Amino acid sequence: MRATEIIEKKRDGGELSAAEIDWFIQSVTAGSLPDYQAAALLMAIYIRGMTRRETVDLTQAMARSGDQLDLHDVVPYAVDKHSSGGVGDKTSLVVLPLVAACGVPVAKMSGRGLGFSGGTLDKMESISGWNGAMSLARFKQQVVEIGLVLAGQTAELAPADGKLYALRDVTGTVSSIPLIAASIMSKKLAAGSDGIVLDVKLGRGAFMTTLDSARELATTMVNIGRDAGRDVVALLSDMNQPLGHAVGNSLEVREAIDALLGEETTPADFWAHCLEVAGHMLVLAGAAPSLEEGKRLAAAARDDGRAFEKFRQMVAAQGGDVDQVDHPDRLPHAPLSAVIESTRAGYIGEINASQIGWSCVYLGAGRAKKGDPIDLAVGMIFSRKVGDHLQVGDPLGRVYARDGESLARAVAEFKKSITYSETPVEPLPLFYGMVGGKEG
């Protein structure tokens, strides 16, 4: 095949064949296709789009570009979740133990954070000694032993995705629904999941800012999963304000531990979000006949301590200091902090979640570019929500920093992220709907 012919075909609005897509992905993976030709085809896809069949073929070709896990020798049905990322989204740390405690084995591969979208591995590394790197044999063994494993994605899992994303990032082709969907779903298919719950964020703190764009992405990913023979449900969730209160690695781990313990300080929105995701995972796995029953089972696993114990087991199995789980005050903590108070009376009308997220990146809690070091101790506690009424001097939250300069900057950004209203404002919904579900 000739690259120029494939590029011209898509440029002119043609539909690529499965063979042409396979050749493209194989050539990218092998490094035999020049970057300028790969980038040209990505731009043609960005402008012309892809059909459902093309998108599925692209996703499956990317999944086949490296290792493909098969967990059926250790679990009859593998269930997984994926979040498109957001500010304060530490959901996996609670949901995975909840589901595993209900008797559904969970074997999850996660990534690191980039920008204000924190990575699950980064959060977990707030616990001293915890290690997400392991062989596939050990990965499967831990599933058998305790029913829960959380590991880093191997570099050989859908390697074509990493190469294509690097090109998309520098050629203005990131925001393409088919390319985003293929990127996410290729890794999920390669990881061997039978059932997948997708948490698609929308709003000012998410990549998809509108409900329509989020629903389009969710529908595309559900279709990919179904055409590949998987059970998929996508939840459309709000990211116009931070999820929960904590933003920052060790702060989020502590909030997750509080949620597993059922502490009264657990933010209501965060716990409700975790229950929803866990309930859907239990339904997909056949452990619950309905979402409400799934949520009831998950809540019971928290209330009787099984979920917290499952989290402890996972931490211990992966070399982590369980003493820090039992005593979260021993997690990394920043040397400086400042309480932020409201400067005026009124209702919170808007919270710029993106601004909060980037403020935490500047504190050191996230990465501006891949490979940047992160500070596990810094971040923010944002204890107010849209619709809350405040008086002058009421506390809004607290900033945790490593030095005075970054503290002052974060405090200023924190204050600018809030818009006040003189009239009452309705609280934001947690979810805007769902797409898909278990078929048959």
Short mmCIF file of C-alpha atoms in Angstrom, two decimals, residues 77-82 91 94-96 98-100 102 104-106 194-200 222 226 230-237 271-299 430-439:
data_model
loop_
_atom_site.label_atom_id
_atom_site.label_comp_id
_atom_site.label_asym_id
_atom_site.label_seq_id
_atom_site.Cartn_x
_atom_site.Cartn_y
_atom_site.Cartn_z
CA TYR A 77 -15.70 -11.85 33.68
CA ALA A 78 -13.35 -8.88 33.93
CA VAL A 79 -14.94 -5.52 34.76
CA ASP A 80 -13.17 -2.18 34.51
CA LYS A 81 -13.83 1.55 34.71
CA HIS A 82 -12.33 4.55 32.99
CA THR A 91 -13.09 7.76 42.28
CA VAL A 94 -12.98 3.99 46.38
CA VAL A 95 -14.89 2.24 43.60
CA LEU A 96 -12.41 -0.58 42.99
CA LEU A 98 -16.16 -1.45 46.83
CA VAL A 99 -16.66 -3.68 43.81
CA ALA A 100 -13.98 -6.18 44.84
CA CYS A 102 -18.77 -7.45 46.70
CA VAL A 104 -16.34 -9.16 41.77
CA PRO A 105 -12.59 -9.39 40.98
CA VAL A 106 -11.14 -6.14 39.68
CA ASP A 194 -15.43 -7.77 29.38
CA GLY A 195 -17.48 -5.01 31.01
CA ILE A 196 -16.46 -1.36 31.01
CA VAL A 197 -18.01 1.61 32.84
CA LEU A 198 -16.94 4.88 31.24
CA ASP A 199 -17.14 8.07 33.29
CA VAL A 200 -17.26 10.82 30.65
CA VAL A 222 -20.10 2.52 23.63
CA ARG A 226 -20.39 -3.27 21.60
CA ARG A 230 -17.95 -5.96 25.19
CA ASP A 231 -20.58 -4.69 27.63
CA VAL A 232 -20.21 -0.92 27.97
CA VAL A 233 -22.08 1.82 29.80
CA ALA A 234 -21.04 5.48 29.72
CA LEU A 235 -22.07 7.95 32.42
CA LEU A 236 -22.17 11.67 31.60
CA SER A 237 -20.95 13.41 34.74
CA TRP A 271 -19.69 9.36 47.77
CA ALA A 272 -22.79 9.53 45.56
CA HIS A 273 -20.56 9.48 42.47
CA CYS A 274 -18.63 6.45 43.73
CA LEU A 275 -21.85 4.56 44.49
CA GLU A 276 -23.19 5.23 41.00
CA VAL A 277 -20.07 3.95 39.24
CA ALA A 278 -19.72 0.93 41.55
CA GLY A 279 -23.39 0.07 41.09
CA HIS A 280 -23.05 0.01 37.31
CA MET A 281 -19.92 -2.17 37.52
CA LEU A 282 -21.77 -4.69 39.69
CA VAL A 283 -24.67 -4.76 37.24
CA LEU A 284 -22.36 -5.39 34.28
CA ALA A 285 -20.63 -8.21 36.18
CA GLY A 286 -23.99 -9.83 36.96
CA ALA A 287 -23.55 -9.36 40.71
CA ALA A 288 -26.62 -7.12 40.97
CA PRO A 289 -29.92 -7.26 39.04
CA SER A 290 -30.40 -3.49 39.07
CA LEU A 291 -28.49 -0.28 39.64
CA GLU A 292 -30.26 0.35 42.95
CA GLU A 293 -29.35 -3.12 44.20
CA GLY A 294 -25.77 -2.59 43.04
CA LYS A 295 -25.57 0.66 44.99
CA ARG A 296 -27.06 -1.04 48.04
CA LEU A 297 -24.48 -3.83 47.87
CA ALA A 298 -21.64 -1.34 47.49
CA ALA A 299 -22.86 0.75 50.44
CA LEU A 430 -23.84 14.94 39.42
CA PHE A 431 -24.89 13.21 36.21
CA TYR A 432 -26.58 14.27 32.97
CA GLY A 433 -27.55 10.82 31.78
CA MET A 434 -26.01 7.63 30.46
CA VAL A 435 -25.40 5.81 27.21
CA GLY A 436 -25.40 2.04 26.68
CA GLY A 437 -25.62 -0.77 29.20
CA LYS A 438 -25.44 -4.56 29.21
CA GLU A 439 -27.02 -6.13 26.14
#
